[in-house]
Backbone as CSV, one residue per row, in Angstrom:
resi,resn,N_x,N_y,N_z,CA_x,CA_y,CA_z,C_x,C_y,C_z
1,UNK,-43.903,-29.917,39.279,-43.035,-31.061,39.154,-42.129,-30.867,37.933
2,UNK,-41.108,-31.399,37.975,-39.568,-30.500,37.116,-40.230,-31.890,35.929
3,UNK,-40.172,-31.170,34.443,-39.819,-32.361,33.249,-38.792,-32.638,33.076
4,UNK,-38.462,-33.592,32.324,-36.935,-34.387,31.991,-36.291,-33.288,31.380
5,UNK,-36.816,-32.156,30.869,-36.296,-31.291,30.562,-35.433,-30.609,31.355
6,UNK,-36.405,-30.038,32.099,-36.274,-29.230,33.358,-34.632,-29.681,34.480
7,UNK,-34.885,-31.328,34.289,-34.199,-32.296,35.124,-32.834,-32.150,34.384
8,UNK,-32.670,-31.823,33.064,-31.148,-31.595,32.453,-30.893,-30.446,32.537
9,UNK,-31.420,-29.078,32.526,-30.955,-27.974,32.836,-30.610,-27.637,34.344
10,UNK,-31.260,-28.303,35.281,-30.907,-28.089,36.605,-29.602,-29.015,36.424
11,UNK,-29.271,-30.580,36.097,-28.011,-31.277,36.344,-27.155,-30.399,35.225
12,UNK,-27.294,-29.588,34.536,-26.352,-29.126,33.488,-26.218,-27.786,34.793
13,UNK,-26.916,-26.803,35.012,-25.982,-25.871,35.881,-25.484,-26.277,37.009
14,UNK,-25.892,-27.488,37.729,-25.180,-28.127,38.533,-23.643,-28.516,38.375
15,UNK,-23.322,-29.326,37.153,-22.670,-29.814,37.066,-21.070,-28.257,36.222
16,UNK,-21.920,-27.394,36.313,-21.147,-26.414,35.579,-20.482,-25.894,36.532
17,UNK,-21.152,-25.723,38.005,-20.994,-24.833,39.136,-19.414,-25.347,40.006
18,UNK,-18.781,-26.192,39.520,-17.325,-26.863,39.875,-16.374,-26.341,38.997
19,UNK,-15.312,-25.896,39.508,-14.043,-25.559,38.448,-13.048,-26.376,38.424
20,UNK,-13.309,-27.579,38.423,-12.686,-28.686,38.185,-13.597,-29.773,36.636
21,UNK,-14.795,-29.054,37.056,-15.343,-29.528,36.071,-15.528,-28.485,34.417
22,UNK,-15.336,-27.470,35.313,-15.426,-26.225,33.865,-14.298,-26.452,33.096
23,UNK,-12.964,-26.977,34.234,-11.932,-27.095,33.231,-11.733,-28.101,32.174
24,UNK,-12.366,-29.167,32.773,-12.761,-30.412,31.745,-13.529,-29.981,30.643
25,UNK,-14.583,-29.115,30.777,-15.562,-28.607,29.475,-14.263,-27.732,28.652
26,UNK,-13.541,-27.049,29.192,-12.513,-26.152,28.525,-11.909,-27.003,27.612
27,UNK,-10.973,-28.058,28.172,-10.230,-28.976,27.792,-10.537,-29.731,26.288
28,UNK,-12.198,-30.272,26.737,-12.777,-30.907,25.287,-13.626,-29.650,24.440
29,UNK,-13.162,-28.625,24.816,-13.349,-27.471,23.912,-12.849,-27.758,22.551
30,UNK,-11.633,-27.933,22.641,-10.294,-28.155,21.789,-10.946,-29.554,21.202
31,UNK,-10.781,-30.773,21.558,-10.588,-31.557,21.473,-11.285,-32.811,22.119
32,UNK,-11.405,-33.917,21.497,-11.960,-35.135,22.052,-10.476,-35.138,22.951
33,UNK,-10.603,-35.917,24.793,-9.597,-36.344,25.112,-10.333,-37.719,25.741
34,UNK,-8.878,-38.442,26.338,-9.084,-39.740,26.941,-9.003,-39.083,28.630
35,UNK,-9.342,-39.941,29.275,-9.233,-39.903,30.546,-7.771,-39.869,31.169
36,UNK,-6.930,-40.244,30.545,-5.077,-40.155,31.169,-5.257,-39.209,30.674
37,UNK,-5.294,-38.251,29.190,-4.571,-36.840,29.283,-5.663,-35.842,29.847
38,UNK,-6.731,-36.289,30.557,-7.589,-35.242,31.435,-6.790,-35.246,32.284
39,UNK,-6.543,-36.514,32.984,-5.879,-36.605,34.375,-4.348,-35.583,34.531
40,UNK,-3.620,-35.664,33.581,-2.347,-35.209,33.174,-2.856,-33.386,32.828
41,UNK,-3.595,-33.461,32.007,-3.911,-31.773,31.911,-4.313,-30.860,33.185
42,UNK,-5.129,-31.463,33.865,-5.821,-31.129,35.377,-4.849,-31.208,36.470
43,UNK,-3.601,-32.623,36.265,-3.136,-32.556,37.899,-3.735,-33.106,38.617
44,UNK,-4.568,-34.448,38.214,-5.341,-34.677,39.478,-5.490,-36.374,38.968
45,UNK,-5.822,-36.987,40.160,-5.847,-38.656,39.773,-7.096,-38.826,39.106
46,UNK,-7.222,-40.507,38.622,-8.369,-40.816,37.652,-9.240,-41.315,38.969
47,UNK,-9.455,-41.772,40.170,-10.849,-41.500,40.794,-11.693,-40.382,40.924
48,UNK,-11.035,-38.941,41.332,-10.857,-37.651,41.405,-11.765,-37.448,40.168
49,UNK,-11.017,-37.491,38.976,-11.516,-37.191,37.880,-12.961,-37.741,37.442
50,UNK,-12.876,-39.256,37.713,-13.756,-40.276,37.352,-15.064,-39.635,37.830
51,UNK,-15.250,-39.437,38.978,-16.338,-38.823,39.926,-17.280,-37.380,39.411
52,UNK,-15.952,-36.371,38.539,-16.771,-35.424,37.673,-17.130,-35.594,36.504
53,UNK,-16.677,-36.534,35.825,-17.003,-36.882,34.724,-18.252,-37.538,34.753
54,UNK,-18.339,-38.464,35.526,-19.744,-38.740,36.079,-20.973,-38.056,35.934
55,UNK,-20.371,-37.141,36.835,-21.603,-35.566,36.986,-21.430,-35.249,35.031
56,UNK,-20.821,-35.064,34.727,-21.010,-34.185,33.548,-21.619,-35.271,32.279
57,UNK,-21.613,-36.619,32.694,-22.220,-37.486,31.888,-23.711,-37.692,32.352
58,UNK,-24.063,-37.446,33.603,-25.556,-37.675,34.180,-26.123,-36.246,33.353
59,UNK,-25.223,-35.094,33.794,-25.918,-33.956,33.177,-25.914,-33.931,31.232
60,UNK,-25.485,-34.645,30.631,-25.930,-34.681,29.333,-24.555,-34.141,28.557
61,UNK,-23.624,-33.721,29.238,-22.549,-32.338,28.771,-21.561,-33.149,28.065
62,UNK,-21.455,-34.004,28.405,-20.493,-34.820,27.430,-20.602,-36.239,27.370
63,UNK,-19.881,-36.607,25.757,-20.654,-38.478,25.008,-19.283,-38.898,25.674
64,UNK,-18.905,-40.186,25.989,-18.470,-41.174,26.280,-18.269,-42.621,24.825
65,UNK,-17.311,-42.314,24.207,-16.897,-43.682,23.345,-15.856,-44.183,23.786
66,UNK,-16.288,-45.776,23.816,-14.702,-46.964,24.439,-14.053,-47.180,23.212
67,UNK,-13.031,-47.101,22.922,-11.948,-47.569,21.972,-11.050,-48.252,22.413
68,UNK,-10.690,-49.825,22.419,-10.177,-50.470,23.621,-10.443,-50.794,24.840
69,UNK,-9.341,-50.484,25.644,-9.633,-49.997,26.973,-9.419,-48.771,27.296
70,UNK,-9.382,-47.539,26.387,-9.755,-46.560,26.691,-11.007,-45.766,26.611
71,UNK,-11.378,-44.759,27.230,-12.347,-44.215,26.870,-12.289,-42.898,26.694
72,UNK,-12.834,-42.371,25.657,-12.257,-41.174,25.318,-14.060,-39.889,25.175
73,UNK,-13.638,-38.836,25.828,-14.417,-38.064,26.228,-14.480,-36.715,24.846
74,UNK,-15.725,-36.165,24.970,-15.932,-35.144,23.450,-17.532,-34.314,24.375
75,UNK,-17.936,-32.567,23.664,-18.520,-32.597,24.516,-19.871,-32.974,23.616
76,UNK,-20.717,-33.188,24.312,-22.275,-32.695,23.567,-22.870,-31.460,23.363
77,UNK,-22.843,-30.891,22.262,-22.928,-29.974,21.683,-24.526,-30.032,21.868
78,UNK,-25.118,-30.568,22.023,-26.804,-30.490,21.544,-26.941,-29.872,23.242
79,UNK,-26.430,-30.431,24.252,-27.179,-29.839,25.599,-26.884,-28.687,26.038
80,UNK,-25.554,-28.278,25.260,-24.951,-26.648,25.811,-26.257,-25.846,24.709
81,UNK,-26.445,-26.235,24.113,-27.461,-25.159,23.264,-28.971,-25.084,23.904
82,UNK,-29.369,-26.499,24.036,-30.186,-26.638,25.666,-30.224,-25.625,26.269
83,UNK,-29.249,-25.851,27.034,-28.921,-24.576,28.284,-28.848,-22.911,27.746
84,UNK,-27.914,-23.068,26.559,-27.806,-21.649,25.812,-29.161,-20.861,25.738
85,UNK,-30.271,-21.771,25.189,-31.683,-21.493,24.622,-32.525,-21.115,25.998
86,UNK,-32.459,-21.732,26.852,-33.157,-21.715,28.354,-32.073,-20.021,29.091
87,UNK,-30.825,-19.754,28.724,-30.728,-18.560,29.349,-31.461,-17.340,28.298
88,UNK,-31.322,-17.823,27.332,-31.600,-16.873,26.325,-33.272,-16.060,26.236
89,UNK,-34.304,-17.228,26.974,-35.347,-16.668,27.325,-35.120,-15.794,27.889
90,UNK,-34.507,-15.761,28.996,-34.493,-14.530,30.004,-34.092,-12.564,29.722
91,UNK,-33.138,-13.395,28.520,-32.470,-12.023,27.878,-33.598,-11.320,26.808
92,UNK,-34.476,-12.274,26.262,-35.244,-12.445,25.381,-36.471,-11.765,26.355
93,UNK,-36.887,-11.884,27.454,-38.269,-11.379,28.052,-37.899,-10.426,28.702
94,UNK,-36.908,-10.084,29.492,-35.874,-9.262,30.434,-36.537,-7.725,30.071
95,UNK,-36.719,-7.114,29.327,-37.162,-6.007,28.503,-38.737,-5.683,28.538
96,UNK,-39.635,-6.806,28.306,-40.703,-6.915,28.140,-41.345,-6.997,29.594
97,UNK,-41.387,-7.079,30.817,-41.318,-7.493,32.068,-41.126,-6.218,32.577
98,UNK,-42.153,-5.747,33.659,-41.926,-4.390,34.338,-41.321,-4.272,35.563
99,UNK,-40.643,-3.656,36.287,-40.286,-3.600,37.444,-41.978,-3.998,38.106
100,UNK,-41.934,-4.093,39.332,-42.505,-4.019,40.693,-42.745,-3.408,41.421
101,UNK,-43.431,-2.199,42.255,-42.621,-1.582,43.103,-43.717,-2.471,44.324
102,UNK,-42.781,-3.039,45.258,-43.888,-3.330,46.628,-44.237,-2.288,47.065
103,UNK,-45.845,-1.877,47.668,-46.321,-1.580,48.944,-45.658,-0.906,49.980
């Protein structure tokens, strides 16, 4: 049975696996943005948008602050290292681990 752990690294490569959404992680690379200059950077309307941002807020990848009536998007730095740390086992045991040969 997956831990809450488990449950953010699966919605974090989930939510990575869209290039509509990678470009949004690109985007607040740079910079905190609002939702109009996502929409305007991407080319694409704010339901469109609204819908991945979603995903990338269930998966942990980015904070959400209202200022007004805007809301302006930044990423979370703590869950990409999450994820960073969880591939990094692999590179980390990858060596230590013998081939197989079947039967």
């Amino acid at each position: 049975m997956p831990t809450p752990t488990d449950n953010l690294i699966i919605a974090g490569f989930h939510a990575l696996s869209d290039p509509i959404r990678v470009s949004v992680i690109e985007l607040l690379r740079q910079c905190e943005l609002c939702v109009c200059d996502l929409c305007d950077a991407l080319h694409i309307n704010q339901s469109k948008l609204s819908f991945h941002l979603k995903t990338l807020k269930e998966a942990n990848l980015v904070n959400a602050r209202q200022e007004g009536r805007w809301i302006y998007y930044s990423l979370n730095i703590a869950q990409f290292q999450i994820l960073e740390a969880y591939l990094a086992e692999f590179r980390l045991y990858s060596g230590v681990l013998s081939s197989r040969c079947c039967p």
